[in-house]
Coordinates of N, CA, C and O in Angstrom, one line a residue:
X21 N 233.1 -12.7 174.5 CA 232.0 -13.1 173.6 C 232.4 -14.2 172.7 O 233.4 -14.8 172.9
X22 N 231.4 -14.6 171.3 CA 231.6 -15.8 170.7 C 232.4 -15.7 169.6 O 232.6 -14.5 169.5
X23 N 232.9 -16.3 168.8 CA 233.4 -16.1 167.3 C 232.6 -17.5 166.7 O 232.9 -18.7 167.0
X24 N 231.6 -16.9 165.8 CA 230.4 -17.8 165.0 C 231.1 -18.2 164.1 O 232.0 -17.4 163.6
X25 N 230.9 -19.7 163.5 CA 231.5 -20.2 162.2 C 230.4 -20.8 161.2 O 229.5 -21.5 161.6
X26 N 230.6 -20.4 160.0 CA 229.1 -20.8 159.4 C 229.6 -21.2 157.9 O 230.7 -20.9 157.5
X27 N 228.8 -21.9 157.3 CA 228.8 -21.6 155.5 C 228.0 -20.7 155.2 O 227.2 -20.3 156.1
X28 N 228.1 -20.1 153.9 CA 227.5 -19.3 153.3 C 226.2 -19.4 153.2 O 225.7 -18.3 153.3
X29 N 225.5 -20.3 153.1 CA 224.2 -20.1 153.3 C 223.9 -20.3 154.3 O 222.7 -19.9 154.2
X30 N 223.9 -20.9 155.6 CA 223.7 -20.7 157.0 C 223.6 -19.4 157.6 O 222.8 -18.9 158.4
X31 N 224.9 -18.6 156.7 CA 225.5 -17.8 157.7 C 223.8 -16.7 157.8 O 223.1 -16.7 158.7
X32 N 223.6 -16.2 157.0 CA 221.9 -15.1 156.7 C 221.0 -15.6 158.1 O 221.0 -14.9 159.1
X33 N 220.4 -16.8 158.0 CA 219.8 -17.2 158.8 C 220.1 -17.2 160.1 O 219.4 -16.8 161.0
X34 N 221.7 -17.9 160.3 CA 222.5 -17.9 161.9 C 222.7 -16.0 162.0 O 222.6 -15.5 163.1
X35 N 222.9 -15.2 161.2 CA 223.1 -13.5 161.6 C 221.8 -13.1 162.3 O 221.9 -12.4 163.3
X36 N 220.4 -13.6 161.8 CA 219.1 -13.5 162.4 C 219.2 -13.4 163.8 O 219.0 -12.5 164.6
X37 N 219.7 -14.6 163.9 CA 219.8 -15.4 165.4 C 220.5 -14.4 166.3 O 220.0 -13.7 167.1
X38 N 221.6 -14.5 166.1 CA 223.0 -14.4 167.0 C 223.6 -12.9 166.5 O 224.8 -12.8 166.7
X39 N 223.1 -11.9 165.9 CA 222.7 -10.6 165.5 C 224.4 -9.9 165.9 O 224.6 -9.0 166.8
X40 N 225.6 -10.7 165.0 CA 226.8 -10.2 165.0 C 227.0 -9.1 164.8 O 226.1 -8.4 164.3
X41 N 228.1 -8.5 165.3 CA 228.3 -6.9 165.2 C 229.3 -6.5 164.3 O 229.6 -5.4 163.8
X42 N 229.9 -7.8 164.2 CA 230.7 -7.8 162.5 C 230.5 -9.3 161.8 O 230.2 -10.3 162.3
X43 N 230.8 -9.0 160.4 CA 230.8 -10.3 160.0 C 231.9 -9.9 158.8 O 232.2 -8.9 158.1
X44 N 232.6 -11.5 159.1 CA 233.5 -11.8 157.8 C 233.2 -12.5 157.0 O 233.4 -13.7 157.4
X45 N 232.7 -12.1 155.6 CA 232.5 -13.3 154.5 C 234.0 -13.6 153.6 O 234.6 -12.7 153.1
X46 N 234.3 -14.8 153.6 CA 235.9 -15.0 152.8 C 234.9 -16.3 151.7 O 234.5 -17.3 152.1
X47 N 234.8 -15.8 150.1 CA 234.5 -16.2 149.7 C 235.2 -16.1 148.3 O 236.0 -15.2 148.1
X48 N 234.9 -17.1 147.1 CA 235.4 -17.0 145.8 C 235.1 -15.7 145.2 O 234.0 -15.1 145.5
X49 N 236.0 -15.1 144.2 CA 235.9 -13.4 143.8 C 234.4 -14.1 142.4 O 234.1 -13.3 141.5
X50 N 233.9 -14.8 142.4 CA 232.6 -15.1 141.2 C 231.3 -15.3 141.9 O 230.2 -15.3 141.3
X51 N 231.6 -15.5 143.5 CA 230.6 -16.1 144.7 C 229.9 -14.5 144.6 O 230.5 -13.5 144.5
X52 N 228.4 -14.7 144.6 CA 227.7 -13.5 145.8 C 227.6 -13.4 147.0 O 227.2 -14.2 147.9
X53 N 228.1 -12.2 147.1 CA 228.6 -11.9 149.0 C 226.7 -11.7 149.6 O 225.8 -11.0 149.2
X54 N 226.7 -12.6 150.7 CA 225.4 -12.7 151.0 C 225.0 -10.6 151.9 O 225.8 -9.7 152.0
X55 N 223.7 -10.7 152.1 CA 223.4 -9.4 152.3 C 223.2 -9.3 154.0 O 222.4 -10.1 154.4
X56 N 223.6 -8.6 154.9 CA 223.6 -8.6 156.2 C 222.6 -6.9 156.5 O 223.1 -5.8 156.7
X57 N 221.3 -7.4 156.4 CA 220.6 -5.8 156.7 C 221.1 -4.9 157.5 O 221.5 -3.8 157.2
X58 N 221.1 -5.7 159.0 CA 221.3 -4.4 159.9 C 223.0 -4.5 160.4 O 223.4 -4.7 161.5
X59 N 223.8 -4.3 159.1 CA 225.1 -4.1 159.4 C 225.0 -3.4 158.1 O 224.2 -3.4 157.2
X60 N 226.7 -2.5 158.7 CA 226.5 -1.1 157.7 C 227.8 -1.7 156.9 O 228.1 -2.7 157.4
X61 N 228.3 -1.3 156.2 CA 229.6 -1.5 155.3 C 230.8 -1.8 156.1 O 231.6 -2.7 155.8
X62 N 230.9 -0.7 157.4 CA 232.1 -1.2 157.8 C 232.1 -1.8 158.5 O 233.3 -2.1 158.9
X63 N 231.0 -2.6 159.1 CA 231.0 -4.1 159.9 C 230.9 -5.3 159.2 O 230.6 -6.3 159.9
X64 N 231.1 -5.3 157.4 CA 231.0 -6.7 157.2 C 232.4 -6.3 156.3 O 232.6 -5.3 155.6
X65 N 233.3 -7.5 156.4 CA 234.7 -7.1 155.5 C 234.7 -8.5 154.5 O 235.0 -9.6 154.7
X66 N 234.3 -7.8 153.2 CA 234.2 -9.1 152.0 C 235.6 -9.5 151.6 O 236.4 -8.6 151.7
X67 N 236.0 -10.5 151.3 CA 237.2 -10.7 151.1 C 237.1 -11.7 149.7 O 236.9 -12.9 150.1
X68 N 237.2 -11.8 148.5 CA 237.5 -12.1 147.6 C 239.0 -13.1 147.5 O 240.1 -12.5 147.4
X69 N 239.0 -14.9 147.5 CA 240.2 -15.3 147.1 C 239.3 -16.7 146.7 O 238.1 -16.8 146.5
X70 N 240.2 -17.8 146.6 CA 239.6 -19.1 146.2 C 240.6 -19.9 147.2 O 241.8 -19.8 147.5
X71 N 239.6 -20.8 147.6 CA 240.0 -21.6 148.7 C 241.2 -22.7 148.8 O 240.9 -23.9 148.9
X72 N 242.6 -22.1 148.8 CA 243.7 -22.7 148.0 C 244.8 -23.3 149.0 O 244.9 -22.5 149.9
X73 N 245.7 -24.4 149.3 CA 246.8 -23.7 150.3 C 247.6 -23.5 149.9 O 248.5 -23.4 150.7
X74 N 248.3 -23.4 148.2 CA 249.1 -23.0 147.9 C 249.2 -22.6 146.6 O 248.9 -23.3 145.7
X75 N 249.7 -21.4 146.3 CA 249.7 -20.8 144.6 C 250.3 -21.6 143.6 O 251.5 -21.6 143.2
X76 N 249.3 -22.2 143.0 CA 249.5 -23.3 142.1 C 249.1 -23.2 140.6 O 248.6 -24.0 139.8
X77 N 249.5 -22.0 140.5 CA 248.6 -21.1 139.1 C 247.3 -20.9 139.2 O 246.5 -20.9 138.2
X78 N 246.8 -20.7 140.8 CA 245.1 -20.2 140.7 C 245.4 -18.7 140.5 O 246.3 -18.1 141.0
X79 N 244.4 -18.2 139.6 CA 244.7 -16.9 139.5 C 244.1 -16.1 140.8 O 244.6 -15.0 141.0
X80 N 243.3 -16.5 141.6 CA 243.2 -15.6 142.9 C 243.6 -16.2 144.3 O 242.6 -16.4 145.1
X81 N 244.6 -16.6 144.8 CA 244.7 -17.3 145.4 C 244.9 -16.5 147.1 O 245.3 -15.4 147.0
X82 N 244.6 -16.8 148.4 CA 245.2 -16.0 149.5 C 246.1 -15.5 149.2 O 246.9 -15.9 148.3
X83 N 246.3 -14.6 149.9 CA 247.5 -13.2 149.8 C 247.3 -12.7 151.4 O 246.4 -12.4 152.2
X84 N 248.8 -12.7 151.5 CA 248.9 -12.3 153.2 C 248.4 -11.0 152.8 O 248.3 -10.5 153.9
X85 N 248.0 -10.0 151.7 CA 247.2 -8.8 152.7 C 245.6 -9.4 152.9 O 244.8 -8.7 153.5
X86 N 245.1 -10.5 152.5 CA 243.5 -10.7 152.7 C 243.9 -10.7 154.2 O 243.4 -9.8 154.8
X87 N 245.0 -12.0 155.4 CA 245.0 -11.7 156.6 C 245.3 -10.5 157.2 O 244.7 -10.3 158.3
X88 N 246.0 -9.5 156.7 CA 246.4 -8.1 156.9 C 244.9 -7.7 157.3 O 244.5 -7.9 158.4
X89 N 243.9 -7.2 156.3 CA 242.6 -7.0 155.8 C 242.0 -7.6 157.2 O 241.9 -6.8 158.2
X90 N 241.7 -8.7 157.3 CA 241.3 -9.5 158.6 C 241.6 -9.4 159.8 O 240.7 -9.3 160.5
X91 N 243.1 -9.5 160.4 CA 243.6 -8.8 161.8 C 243.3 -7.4 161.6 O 243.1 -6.9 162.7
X92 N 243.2 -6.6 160.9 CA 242.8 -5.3 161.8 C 241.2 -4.7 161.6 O 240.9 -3.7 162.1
X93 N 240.5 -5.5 160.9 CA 238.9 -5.9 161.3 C 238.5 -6.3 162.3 O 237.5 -5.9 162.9
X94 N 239.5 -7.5 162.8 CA 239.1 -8.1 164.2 C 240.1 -6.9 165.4 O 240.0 -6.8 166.6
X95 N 240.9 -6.4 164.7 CA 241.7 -5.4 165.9 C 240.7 -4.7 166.5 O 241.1 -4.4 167.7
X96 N 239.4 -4.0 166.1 CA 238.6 -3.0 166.7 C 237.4 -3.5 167.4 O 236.5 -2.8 167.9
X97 N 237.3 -5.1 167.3 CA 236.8 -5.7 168.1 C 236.4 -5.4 169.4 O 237.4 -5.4 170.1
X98 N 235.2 -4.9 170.1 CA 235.3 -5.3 171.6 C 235.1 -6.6 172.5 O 235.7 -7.1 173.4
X99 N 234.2 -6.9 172.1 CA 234.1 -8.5 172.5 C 233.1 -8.8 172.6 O 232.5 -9.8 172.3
X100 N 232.3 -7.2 173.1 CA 230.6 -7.2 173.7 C 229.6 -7.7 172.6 O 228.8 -6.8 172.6
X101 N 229.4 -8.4 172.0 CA 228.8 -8.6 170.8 C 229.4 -10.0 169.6 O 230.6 -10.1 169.2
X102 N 228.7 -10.7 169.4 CA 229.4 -11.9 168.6 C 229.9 -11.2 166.8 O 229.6 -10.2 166.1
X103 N 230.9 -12.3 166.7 CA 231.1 -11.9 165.3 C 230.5 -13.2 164.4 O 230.1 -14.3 164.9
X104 N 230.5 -13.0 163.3 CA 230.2 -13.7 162.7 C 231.2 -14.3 161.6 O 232.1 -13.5 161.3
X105 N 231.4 -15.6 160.7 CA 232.9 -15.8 159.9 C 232.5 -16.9 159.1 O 232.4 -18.0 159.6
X106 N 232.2 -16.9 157.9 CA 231.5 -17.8 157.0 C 232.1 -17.8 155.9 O 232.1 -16.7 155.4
X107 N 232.7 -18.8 155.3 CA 233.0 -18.9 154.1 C 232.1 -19.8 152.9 O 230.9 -19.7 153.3
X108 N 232.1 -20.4 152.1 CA 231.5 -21.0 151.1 C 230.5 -22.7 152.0 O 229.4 -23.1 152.1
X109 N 231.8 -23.2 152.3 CA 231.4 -24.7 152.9 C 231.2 -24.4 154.6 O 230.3 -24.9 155.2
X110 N 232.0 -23.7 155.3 CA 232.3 -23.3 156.8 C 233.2 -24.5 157.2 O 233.3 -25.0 158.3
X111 N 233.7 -24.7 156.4 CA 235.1 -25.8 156.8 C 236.4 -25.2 156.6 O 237.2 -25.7 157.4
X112 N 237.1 -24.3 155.7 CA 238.5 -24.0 155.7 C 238.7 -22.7 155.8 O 239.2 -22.5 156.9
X113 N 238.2 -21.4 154.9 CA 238.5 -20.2 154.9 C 238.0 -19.8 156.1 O 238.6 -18.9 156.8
X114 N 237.3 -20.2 156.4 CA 236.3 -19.4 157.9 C 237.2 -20.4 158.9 O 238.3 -19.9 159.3
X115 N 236.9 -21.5 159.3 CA 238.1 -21.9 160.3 C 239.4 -21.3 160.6 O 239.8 -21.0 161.7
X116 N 240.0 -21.3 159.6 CA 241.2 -20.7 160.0 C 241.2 -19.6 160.0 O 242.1 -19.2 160.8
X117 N 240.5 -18.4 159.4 CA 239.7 -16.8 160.3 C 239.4 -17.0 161.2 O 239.6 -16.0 162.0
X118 N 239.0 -18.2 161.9 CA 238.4 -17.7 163.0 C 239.8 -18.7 164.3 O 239.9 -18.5 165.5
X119 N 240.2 -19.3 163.8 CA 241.8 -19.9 164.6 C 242.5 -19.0 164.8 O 243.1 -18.9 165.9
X120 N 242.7 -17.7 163.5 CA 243.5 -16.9 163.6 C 242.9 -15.5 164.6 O 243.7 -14.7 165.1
X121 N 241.8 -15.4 164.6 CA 240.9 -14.5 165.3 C 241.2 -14.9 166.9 O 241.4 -14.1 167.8
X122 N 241.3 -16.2 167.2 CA 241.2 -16.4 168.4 C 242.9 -16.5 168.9 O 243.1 -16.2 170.1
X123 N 243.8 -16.8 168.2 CA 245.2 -16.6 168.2 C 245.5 -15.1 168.6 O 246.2 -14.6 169.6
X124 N 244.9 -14.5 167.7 CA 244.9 -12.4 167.6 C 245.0 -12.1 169.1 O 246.0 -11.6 169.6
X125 N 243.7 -12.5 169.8 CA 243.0 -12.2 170.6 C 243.3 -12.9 171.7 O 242.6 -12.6 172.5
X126 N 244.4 -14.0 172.2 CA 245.0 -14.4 173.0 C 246.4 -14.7 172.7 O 246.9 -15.9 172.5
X127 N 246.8 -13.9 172.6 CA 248.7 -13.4 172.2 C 249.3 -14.4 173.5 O 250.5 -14.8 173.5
X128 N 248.5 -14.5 174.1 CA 250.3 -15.7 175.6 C 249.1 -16.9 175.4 O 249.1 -17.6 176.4
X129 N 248.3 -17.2 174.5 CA 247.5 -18.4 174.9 C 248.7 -19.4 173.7 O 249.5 -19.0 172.9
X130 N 248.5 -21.1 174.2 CA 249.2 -21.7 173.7 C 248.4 -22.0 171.9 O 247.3 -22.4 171.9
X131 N 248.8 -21.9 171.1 CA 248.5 -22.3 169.7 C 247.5 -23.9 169.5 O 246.4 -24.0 169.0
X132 N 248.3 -24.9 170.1 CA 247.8 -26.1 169.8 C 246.4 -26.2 170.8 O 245.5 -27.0 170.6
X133 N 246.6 -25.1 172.1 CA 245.3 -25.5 172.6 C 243.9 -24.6 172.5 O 242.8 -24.7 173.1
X134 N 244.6 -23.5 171.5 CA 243.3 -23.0 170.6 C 243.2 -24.3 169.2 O 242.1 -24.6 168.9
X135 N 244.0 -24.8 168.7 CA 243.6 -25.8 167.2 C 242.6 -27.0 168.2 O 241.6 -27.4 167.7
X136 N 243.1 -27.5 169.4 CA 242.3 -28.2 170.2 C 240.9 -27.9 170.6 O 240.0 -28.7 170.6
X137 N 240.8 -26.5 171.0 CA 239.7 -26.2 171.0 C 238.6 -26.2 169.7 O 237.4 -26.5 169.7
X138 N 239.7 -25.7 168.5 CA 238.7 -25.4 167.3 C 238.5 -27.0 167.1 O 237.4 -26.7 166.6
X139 N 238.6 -28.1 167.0 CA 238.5 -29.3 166.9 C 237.3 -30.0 167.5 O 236.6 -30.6 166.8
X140 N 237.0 -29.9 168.9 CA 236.1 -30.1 169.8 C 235.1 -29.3 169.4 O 234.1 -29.6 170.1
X141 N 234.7 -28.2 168.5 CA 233.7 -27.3 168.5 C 233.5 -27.6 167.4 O 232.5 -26.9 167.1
X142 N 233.9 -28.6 166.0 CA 233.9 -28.2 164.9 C 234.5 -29.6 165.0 O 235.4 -29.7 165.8
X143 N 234.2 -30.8 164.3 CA 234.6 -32.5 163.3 C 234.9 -31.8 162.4 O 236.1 -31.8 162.5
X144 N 234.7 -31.1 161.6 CA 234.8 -30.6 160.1 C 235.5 -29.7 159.4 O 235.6 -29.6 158.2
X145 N 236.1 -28.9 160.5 CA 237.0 -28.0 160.6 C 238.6 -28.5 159.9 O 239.4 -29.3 160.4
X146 N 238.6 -27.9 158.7 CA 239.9 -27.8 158.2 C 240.6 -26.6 157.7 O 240.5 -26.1 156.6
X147 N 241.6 -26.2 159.0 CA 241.7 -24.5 158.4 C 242.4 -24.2 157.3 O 243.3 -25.1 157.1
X148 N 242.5 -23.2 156.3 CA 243.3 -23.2 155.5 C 244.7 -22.7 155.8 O 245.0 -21.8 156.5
X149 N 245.6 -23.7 155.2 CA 246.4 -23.8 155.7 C 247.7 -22.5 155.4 O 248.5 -22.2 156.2
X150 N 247.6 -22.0 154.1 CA 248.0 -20.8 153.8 C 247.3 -19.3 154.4 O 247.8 -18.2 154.5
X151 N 246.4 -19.6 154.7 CA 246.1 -18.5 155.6 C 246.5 -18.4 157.0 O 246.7 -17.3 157.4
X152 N 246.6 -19.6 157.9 CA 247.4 -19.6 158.9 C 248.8 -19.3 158.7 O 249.5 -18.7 159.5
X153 N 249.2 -19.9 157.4 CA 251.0 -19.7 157.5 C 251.1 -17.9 157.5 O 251.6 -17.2 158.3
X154 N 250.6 -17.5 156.7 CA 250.4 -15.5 156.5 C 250.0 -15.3 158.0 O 250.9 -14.7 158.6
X155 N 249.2 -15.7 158.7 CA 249.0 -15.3 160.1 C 249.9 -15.0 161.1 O 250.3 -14.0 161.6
X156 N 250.4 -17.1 161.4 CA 251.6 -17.1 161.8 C 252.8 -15.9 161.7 O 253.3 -15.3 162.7
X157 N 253.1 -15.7 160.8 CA 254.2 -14.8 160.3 C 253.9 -13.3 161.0 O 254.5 -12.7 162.0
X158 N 252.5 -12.8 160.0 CA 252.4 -11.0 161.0 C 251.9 -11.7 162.2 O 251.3 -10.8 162.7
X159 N 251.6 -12.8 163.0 CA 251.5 -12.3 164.6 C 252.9 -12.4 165.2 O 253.2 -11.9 166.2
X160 N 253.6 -13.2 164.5 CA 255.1 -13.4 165.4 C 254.8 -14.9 165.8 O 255.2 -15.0 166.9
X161 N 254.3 -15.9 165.4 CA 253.9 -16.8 166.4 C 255.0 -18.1 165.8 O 254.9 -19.2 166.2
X162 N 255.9 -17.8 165.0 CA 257.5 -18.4 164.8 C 257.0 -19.6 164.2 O 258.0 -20.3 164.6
X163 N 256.1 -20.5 163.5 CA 255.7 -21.4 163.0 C 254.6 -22.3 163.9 O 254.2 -23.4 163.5
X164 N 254.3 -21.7 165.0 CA 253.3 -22.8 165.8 C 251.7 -22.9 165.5 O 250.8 -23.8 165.4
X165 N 251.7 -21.5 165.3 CA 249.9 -21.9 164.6 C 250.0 -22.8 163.4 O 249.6 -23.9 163.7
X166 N 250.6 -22.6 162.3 CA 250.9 -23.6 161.4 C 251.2 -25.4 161.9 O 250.9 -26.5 161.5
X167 N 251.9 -25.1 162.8 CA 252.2 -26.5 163.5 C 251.2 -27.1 164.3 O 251.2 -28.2 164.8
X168 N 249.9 -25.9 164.6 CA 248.8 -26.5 165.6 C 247.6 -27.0 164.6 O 246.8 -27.8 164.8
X169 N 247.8 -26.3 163.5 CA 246.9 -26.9 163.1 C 247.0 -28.3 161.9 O 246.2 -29.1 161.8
X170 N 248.0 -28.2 161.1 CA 248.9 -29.6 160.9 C 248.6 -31.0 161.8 O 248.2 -32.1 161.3
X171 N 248.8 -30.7 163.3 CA 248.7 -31.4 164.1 C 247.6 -32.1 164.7 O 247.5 -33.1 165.4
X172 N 246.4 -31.1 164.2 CA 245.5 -31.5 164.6 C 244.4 -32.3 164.4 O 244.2 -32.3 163.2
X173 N 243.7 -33.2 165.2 CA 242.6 -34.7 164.8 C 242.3 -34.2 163.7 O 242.1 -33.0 163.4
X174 N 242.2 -35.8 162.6 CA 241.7 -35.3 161.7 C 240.3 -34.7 161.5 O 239.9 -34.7 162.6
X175 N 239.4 -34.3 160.6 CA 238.5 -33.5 160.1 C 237.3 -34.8 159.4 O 237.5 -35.9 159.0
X176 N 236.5 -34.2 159.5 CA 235.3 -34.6 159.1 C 235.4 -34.3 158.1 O 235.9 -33.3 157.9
X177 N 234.8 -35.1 157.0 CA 234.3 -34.6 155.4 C 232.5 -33.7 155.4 O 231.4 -34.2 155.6
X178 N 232.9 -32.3 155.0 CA 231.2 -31.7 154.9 C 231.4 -30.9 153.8 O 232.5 -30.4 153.8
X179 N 230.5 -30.7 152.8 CA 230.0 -30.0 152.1 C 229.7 -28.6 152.3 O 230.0 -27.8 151.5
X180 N 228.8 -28.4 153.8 CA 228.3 -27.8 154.5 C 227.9 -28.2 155.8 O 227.0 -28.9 156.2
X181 N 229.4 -27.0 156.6 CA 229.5 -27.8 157.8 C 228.0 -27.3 158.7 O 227.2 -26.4 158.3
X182 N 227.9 -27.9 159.7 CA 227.1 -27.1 161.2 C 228.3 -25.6 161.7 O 229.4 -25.3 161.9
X183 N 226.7 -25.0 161.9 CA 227.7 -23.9 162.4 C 228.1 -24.2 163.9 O 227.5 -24.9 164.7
X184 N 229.2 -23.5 164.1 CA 229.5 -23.9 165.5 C 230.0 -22.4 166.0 O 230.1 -21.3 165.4
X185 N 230.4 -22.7 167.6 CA 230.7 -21.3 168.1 C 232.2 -21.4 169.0 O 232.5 -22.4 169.7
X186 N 232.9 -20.3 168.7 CA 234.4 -20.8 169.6 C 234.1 -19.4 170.6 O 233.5 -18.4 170.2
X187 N 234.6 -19.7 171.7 CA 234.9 -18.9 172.5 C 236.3 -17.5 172.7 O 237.5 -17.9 172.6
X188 N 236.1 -16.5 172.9 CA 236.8 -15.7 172.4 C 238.6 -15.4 173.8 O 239.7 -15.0 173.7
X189 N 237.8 -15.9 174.8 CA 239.1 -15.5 175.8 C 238.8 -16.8 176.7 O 237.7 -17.4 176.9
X190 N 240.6 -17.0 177.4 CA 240.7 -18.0 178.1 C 240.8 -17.5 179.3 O 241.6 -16.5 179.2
X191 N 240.1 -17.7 180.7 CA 240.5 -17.6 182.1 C 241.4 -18.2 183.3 O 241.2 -19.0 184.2
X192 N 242.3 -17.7 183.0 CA 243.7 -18.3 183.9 C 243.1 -19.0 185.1 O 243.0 -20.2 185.3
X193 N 242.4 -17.8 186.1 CA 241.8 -18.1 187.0 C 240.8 -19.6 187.1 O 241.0 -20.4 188.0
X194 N 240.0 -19.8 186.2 CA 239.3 -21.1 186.2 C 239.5 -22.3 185.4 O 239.0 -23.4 185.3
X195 N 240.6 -21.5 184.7 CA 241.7 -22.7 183.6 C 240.6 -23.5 183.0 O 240.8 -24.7 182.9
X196 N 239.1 -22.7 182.2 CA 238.6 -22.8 180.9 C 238.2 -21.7 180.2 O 238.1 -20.5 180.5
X197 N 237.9 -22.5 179.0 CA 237.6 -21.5 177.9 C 236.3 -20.6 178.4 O 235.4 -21.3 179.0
X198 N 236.0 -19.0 178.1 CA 234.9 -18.6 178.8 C 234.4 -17.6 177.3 O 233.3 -16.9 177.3

C-alpha cells in the first residue's frame, strides 16, 4: 500500500480522500493536532517536538524515543490500507517519518534507493536530519540512511509542500517500486 505525505493543513482534506488507517501528525508541542473523525486514538500517534536537526538549546527538540514512538506505530502496520504522515510544512518532519517508514518496512532494500525514490515523489522533500540519525541507529542501518539522505538532489524551497505518495514495498521480481 501507500505512505501519504502531507502538511498540516492538507493533511484533513487528503484523510477525506485517501481514508488512512493510521495517521502520524509530528508537529510543534504549541501546534493544534488537526482532528481525524473516523480514526480512533490508537490510529493517530501525535508527536510533540520542533522541527530541529540538532539540540541547540531548543527546549523541545527530537528525541530518539519520538522515532521509538514511530517504528512501533508503523510496526503493526499491515499494508492493506494507506497511512497518512504530515507535519507542519510536509517537507522535513513527515519526510523523514516517512523515509524511515519505508526503510522499517524494507530491511535488505538499499538506503540511497529509498532517499532516490523519496526525491522523485517529492522536489521539496527535506528529511530531518536528526530524526533519521535516531533511526539509523535503532534500525541497525550503520550510518547509511543518514548518508542517503545527505546525499540526496537538492530540495525545493515550500512553505507548504504538495502532498505526495511513496510506495511501501519493492518487487525483486519486476525490479520496481509497487
Amino acid at each position: 500500500m501507500t505512505i501519504w505525505v502531507s502538511s498540516r493543513f492538507r493533511a484533513p482534506p487528503l484523510s477525506d480522500e485517501i481514508r488512512p488507517v493510521k495517521v502520524v501528525s509530528l508537529l510543534a508541542p504549541w501546534d493544534e493536532f488537526p482532528v481525524f473523525p473516523h480514526l480512533d486514538d490508537g490510529q493517530h500517534l501525535r508527536l510533540a517536538f520542533e522541527d530541529v536537526e540538532a539540540d541547540d538549546e531548543t527546549p523541545d527538540p527530537p528525541m530518539p524515543e519520538h522515532v521509538e514512538q514511530l517504528i512501533e506505530f508503523i510496526s503493526d502496520w499491515d499494508r492493506n490500507d494507506p497511512i497518512l504522515i504530515h507535519c507542519w510544512a510536509g517537507v522535513s518532519r513527515s519526510t523523514a517519518s516517512a523515509f524511515i517508514t519505508a526503510c522499517l518496512l524494507n530491511p535488505d532494500r538499499d538506503e540511497s534507493e529509498i532517499a532516490d525514490l523519496l526525491r522523485e515523489a517529492s522536489p521539496t522533500a527535506k528529511p530531518n536530519r536528526q530524526l533519521v540519525t535516531f533511526a539509523d541507529s535503532l534500525l541497525g542501518r550503520n550510518g547509511r540512511m543518514l548518508k542517503a539522505v545527505m546525499t540526496m538532489k537538492p530540495h525545493t524551497y515550500a512553505e507548504d509542500a504538495e502532498p505526495f505518495a511513496l510506495p511501501t514495498q519493492f518487487d525483486d521480481v519486476r525490479g520496481h517500486w509497487v
